[in-house]
PDB file of C-alpha atoms and ligand atoms in Angstrom:
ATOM      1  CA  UNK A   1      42.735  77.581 -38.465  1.00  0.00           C
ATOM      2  CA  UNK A   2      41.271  79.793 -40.636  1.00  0.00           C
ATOM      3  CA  UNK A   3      42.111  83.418 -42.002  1.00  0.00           C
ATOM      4  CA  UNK A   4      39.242  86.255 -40.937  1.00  0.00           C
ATOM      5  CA  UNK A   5      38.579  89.449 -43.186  1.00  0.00           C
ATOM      6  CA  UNK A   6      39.952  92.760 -41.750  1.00  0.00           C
ATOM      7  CA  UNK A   7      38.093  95.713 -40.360  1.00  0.00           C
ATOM      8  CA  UNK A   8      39.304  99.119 -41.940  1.00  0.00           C
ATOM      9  CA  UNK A   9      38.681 102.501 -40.666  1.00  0.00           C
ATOM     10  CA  UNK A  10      35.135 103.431 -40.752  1.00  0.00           C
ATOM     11  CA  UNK A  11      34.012 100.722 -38.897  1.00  0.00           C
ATOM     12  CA  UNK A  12      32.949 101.343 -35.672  1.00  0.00           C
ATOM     13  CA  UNK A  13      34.133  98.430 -33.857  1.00  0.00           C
ATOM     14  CA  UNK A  14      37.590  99.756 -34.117  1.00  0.00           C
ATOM     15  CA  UNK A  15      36.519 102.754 -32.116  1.00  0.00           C
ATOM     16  CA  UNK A  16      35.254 100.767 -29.390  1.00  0.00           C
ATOM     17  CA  UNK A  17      36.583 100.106 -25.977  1.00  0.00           C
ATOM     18  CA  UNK A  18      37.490  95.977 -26.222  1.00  0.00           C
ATOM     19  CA  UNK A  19      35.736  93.820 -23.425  1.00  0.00           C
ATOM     20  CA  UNK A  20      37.750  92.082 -20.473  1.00  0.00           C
ATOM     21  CA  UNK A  21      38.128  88.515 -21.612  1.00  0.00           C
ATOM     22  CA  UNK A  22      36.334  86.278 -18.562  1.00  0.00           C
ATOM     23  CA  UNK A  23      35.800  82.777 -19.996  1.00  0.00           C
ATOM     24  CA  UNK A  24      39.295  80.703 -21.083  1.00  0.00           C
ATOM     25  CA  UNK A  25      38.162  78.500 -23.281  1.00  0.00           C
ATOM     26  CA  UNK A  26      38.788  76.760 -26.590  1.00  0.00           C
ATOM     27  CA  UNK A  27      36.866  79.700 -28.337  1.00  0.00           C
ATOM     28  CA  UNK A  28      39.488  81.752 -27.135  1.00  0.00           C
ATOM     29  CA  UNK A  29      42.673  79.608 -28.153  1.00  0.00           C
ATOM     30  CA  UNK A  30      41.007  79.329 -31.870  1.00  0.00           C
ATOM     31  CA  UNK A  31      40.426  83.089 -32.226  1.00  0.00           C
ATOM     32  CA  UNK A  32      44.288  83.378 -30.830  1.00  0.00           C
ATOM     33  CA  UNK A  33      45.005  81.182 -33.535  1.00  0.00           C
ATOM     34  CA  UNK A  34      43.244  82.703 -36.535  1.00  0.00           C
ATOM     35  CA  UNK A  35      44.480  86.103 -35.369  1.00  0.00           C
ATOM     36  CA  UNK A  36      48.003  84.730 -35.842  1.00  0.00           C
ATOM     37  CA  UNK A  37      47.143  83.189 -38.881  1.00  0.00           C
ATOM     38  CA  UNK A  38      45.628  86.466 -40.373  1.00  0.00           C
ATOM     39  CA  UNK A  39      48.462  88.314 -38.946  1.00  0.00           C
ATOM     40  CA  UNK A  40      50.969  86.579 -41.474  1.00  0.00           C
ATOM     41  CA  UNK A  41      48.541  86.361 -44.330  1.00  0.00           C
ATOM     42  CA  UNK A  42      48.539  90.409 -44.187  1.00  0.00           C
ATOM     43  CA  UNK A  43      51.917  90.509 -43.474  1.00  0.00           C
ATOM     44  CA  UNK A  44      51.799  92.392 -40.420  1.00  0.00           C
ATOM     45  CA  UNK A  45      53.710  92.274 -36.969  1.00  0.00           C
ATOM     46  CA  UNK A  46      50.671  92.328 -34.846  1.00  0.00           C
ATOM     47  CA  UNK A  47      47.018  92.577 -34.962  1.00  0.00           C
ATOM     48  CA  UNK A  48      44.360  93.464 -32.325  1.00  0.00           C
ATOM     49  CA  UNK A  49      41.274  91.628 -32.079  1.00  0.00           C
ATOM     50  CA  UNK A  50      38.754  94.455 -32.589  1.00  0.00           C
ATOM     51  CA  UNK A  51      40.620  94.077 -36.112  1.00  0.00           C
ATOM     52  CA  UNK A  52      38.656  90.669 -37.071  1.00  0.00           C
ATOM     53  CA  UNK A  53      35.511  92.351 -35.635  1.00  0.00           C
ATOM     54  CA  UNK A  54      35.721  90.879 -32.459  1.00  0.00           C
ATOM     55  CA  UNK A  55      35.280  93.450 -29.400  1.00  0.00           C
ATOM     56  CA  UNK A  56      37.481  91.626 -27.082  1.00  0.00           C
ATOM     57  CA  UNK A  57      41.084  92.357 -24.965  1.00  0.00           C
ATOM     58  CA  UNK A  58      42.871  89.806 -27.079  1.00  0.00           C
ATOM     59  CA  UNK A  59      46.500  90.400 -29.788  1.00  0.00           C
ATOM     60  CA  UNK A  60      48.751  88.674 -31.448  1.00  0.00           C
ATOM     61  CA  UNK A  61      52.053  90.304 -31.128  1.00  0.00           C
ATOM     62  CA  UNK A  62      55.601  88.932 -33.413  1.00  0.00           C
ATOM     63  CA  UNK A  63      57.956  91.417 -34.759  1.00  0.00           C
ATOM     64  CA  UNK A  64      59.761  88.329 -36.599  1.00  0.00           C
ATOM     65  CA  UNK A  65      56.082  86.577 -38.276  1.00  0.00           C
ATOM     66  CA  UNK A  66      58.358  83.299 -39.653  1.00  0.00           C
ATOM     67  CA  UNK A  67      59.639  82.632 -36.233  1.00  0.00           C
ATOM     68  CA  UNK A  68      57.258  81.195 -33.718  1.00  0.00           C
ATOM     69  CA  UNK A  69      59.607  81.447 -30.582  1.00  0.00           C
ATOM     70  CA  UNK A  70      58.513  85.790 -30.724  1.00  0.00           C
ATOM     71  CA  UNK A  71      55.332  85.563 -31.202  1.00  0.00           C
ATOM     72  CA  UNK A  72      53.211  86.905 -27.838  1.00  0.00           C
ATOM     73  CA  UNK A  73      49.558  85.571 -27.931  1.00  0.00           C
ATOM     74  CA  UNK A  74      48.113  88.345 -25.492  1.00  0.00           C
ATOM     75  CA  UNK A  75      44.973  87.909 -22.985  1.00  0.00           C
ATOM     76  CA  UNK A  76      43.862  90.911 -21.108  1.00  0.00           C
ATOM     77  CA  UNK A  77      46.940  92.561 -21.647  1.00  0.00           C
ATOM     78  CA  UNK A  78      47.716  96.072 -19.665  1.00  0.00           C
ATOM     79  CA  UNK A  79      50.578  98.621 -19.814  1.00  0.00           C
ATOM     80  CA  UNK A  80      51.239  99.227 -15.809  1.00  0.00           C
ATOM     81  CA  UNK A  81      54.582 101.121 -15.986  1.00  0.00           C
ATOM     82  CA  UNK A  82      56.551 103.364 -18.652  1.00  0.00           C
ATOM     83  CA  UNK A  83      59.586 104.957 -18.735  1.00  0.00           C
ATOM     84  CA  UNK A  84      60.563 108.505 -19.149  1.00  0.00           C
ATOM     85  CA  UNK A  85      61.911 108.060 -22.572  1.00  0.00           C
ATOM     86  CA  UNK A  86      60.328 108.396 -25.648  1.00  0.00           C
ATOM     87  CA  UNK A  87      61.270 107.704 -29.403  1.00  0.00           C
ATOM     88  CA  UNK A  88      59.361 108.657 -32.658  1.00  0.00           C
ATOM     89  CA  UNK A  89      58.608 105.752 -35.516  1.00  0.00           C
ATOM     90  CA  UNK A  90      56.777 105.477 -38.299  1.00  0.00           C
ATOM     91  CA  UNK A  91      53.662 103.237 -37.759  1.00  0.00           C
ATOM     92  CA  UNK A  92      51.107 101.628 -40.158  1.00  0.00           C
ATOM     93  CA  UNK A  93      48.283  99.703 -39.553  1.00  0.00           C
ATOM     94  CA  UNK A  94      46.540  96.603 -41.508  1.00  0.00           C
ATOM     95  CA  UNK A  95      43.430  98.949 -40.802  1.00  0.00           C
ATOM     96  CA  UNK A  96      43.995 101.903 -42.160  1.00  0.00           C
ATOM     97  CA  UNK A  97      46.106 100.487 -45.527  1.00  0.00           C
ATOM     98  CA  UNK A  98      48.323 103.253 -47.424  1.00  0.00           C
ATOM     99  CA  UNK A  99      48.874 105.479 -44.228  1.00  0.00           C
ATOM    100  CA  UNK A 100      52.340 105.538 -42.445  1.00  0.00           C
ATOM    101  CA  UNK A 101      53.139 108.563 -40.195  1.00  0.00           C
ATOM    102  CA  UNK A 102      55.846 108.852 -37.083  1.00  0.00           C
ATOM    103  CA  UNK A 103      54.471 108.523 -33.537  1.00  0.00           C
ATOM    104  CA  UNK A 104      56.027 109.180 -30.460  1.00  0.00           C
ATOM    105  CA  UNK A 105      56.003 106.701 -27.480  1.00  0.00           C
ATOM    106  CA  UNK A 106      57.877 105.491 -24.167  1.00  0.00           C
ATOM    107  CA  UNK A 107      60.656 102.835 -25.191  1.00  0.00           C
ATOM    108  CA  UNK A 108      60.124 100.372 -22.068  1.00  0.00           C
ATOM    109  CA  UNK A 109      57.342  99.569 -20.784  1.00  0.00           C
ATOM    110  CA  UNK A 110      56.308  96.780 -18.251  1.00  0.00           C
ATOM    111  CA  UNK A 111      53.549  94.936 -19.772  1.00  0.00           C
ATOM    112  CA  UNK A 112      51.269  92.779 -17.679  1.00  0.00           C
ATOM    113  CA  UNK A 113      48.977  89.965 -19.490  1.00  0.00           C
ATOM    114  CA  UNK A 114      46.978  85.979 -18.868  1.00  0.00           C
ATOM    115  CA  UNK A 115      48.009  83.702 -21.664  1.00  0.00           C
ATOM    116  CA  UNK A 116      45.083  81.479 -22.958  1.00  0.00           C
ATOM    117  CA  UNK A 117      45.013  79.542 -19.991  1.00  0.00           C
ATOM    118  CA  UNK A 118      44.653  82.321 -17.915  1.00  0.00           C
ATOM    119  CA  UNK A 119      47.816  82.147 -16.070  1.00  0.00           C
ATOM    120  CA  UNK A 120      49.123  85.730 -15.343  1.00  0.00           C
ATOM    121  CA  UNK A 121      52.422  87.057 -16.806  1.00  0.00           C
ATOM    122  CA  UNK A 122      54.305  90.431 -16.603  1.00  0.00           C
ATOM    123  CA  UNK A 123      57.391  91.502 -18.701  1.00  0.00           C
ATOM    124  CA  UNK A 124      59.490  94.157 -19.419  1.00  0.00           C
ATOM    125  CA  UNK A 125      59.968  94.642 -23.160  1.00  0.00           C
ATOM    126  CA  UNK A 126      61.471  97.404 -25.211  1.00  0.00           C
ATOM    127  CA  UNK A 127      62.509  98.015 -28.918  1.00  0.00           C
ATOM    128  CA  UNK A 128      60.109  97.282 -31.429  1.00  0.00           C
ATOM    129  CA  UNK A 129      58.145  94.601 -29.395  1.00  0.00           C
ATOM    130  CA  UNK A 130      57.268  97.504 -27.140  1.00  0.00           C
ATOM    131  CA  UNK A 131      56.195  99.576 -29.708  1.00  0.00           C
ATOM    132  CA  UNK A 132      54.102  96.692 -31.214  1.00  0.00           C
ATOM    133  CA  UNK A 133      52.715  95.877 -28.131  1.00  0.00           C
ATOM    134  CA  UNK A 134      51.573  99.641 -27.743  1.00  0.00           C
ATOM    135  CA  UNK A 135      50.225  99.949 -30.806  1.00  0.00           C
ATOM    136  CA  UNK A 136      47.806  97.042 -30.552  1.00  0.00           C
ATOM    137  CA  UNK A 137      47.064  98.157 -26.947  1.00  0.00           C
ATOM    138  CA  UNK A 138      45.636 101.236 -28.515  1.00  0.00           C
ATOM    139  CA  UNK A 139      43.488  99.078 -30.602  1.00  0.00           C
ATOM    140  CA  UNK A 140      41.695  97.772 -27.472  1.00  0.00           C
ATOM    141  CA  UNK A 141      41.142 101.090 -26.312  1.00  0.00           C
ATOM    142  CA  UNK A 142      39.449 102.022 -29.801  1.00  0.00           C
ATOM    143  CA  UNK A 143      42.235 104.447 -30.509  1.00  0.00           C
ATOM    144  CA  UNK A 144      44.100 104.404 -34.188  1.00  0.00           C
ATOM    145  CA  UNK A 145      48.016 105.357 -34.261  1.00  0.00           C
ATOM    146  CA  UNK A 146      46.603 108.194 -36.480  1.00  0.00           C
ATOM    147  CA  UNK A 147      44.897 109.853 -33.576  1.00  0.00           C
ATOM    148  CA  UNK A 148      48.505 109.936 -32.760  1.00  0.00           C
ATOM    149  CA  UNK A 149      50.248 111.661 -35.322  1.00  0.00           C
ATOM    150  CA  UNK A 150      51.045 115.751 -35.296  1.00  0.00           C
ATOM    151  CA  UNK A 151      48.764 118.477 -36.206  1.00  0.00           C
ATOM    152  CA  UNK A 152      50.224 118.677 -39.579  1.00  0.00           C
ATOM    153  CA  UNK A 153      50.072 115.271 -40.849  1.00  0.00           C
ATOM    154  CA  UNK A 154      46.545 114.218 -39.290  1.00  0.00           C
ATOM    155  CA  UNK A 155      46.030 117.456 -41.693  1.00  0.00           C
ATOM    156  CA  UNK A 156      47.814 115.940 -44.313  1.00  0.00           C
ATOM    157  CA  UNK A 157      45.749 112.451 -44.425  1.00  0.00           C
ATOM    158  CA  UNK A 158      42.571 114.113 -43.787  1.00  0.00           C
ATOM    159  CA  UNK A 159      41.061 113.284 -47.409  1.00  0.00           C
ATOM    160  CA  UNK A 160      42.385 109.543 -47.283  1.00  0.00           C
ATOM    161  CA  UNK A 161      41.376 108.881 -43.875  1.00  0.00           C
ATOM    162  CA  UNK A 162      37.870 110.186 -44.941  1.00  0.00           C
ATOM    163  CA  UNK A 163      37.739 107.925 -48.633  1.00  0.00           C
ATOM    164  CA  UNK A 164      38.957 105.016 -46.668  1.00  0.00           C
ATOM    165  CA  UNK A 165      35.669 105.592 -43.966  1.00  0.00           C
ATOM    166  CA  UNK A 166      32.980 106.302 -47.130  1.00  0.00           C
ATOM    167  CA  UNK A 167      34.197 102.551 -48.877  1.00  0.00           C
ATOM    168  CA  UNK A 168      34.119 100.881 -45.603  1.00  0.00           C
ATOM    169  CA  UNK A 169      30.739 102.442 -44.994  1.00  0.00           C
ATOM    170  CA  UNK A 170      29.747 101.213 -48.342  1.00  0.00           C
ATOM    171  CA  UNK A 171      30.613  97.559 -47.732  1.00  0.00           C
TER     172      UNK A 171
HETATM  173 NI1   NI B 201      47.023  98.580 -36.061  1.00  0.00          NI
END
C-alpha cells in the first residue's frame, strides 16, 4: 500500500463530477487500499477519491479509523432514499484544512453501492456513518461541505477559502 498526497481546494478535480467505475479490477482494490491507508495517515473518517486526484465514484468510509470491522470501501455508491429529518454538524474536510462550519442534512438515508468485486449492496445507515457517507458523496459530485454552510459563514471564510485556492494554484 502506499499513502497518496491530498488535493486541497483550488484544484479543479475536486469540482468535478467523479466517473462511474466500469472495470473491477486489481487497480481498483489497490486505489481502495491506499485511500484507506491515506485516510488514517490524515486522520480522517473518510475520504473521496477525487481527493487523491483520481476522478472516479470510489470512498473510503470508517467513523472508528483503528477498527477495521467499520470501515465501508465504497464502489459506485448512490443515496436513493432520505428521510424527512434533518440535523446540523460541524464538518471539516482533509481538503479544505483549518475550516469547520455546521451543515444541515437528512439523518437516514438508504445508501446503495458494488463493493470491489462488483457485487451490489444497499443499507440503511444513520448517525455519523450517514453523515460521513454524505459528505464524501458530495465529493463525487464535485461539491465541498462549504458550498453547504449559511450565508453568513461562507461570508465568514471567504478570505481563507480564497488563500487556500492561490497556494494550491501555486503548487
Ligand atoms: Ni471532505
Amino acid at each position: 500500500m502506499s499513502r497518496i498526497n491530498l488535493k486541497i481546494v483550488g484544484d479543479s478535480i475536486l469540482r468535478k463530477k467523479a466517473e462511474k467505475v466500469e472495470v473491477f479490477d486489481e487497480s481498483l482494490s489497490k486505489l481502495l487500499d491506499d485511500m484507506v491507508e491515506t485516510m488514517i495517515f490524515e486522520g480522517g473518517v473518510g475520504l473521496a477519491a477525487p481527493q487523491v486526484g483520481v476522478s472516479k465514484m470510489v470512498a473510503v468510509v470508517n467513523p472508528e479509523p483503528e477498527n477495521s470491522e467499520t470501515l465501508l470501501r465504497l464502489v459506485n455508491p448512490k443515496i436513493t432514499e432520505t428521510g424527512a429529518e434533518t440535523e446540523c454538524i460541524e464538518e471539516g474536510c482533509l481538503s479544505v484544512p483549518g475550516i469547520r462550519g455546521n451543515v444541515i442534512r437528512p439523518v437516514v438515508i438508504v445508501l446503495e453501492y458494488q463493493d470491489e468485486k462488483g457485487n451490489a449492496a444497499k443499507m440503511q445507515i444513520d448517525g455519523i456513518v450517514s453523515r460521513i457517507v454524505q459528505h464524501e458523496l458530495d465529493h463525487l459530485a464535485g461539491v465541498l461541505f462549504t458550498d453547504r454552510l449559511s450565508f453568513a459563514k461562507k461570508m465568514m471564510i471567504k478570505g481563507k477559502l480564497k488563500e487556500l485556492a492561490r497556494r494550491t494554484k501555486q503548487e
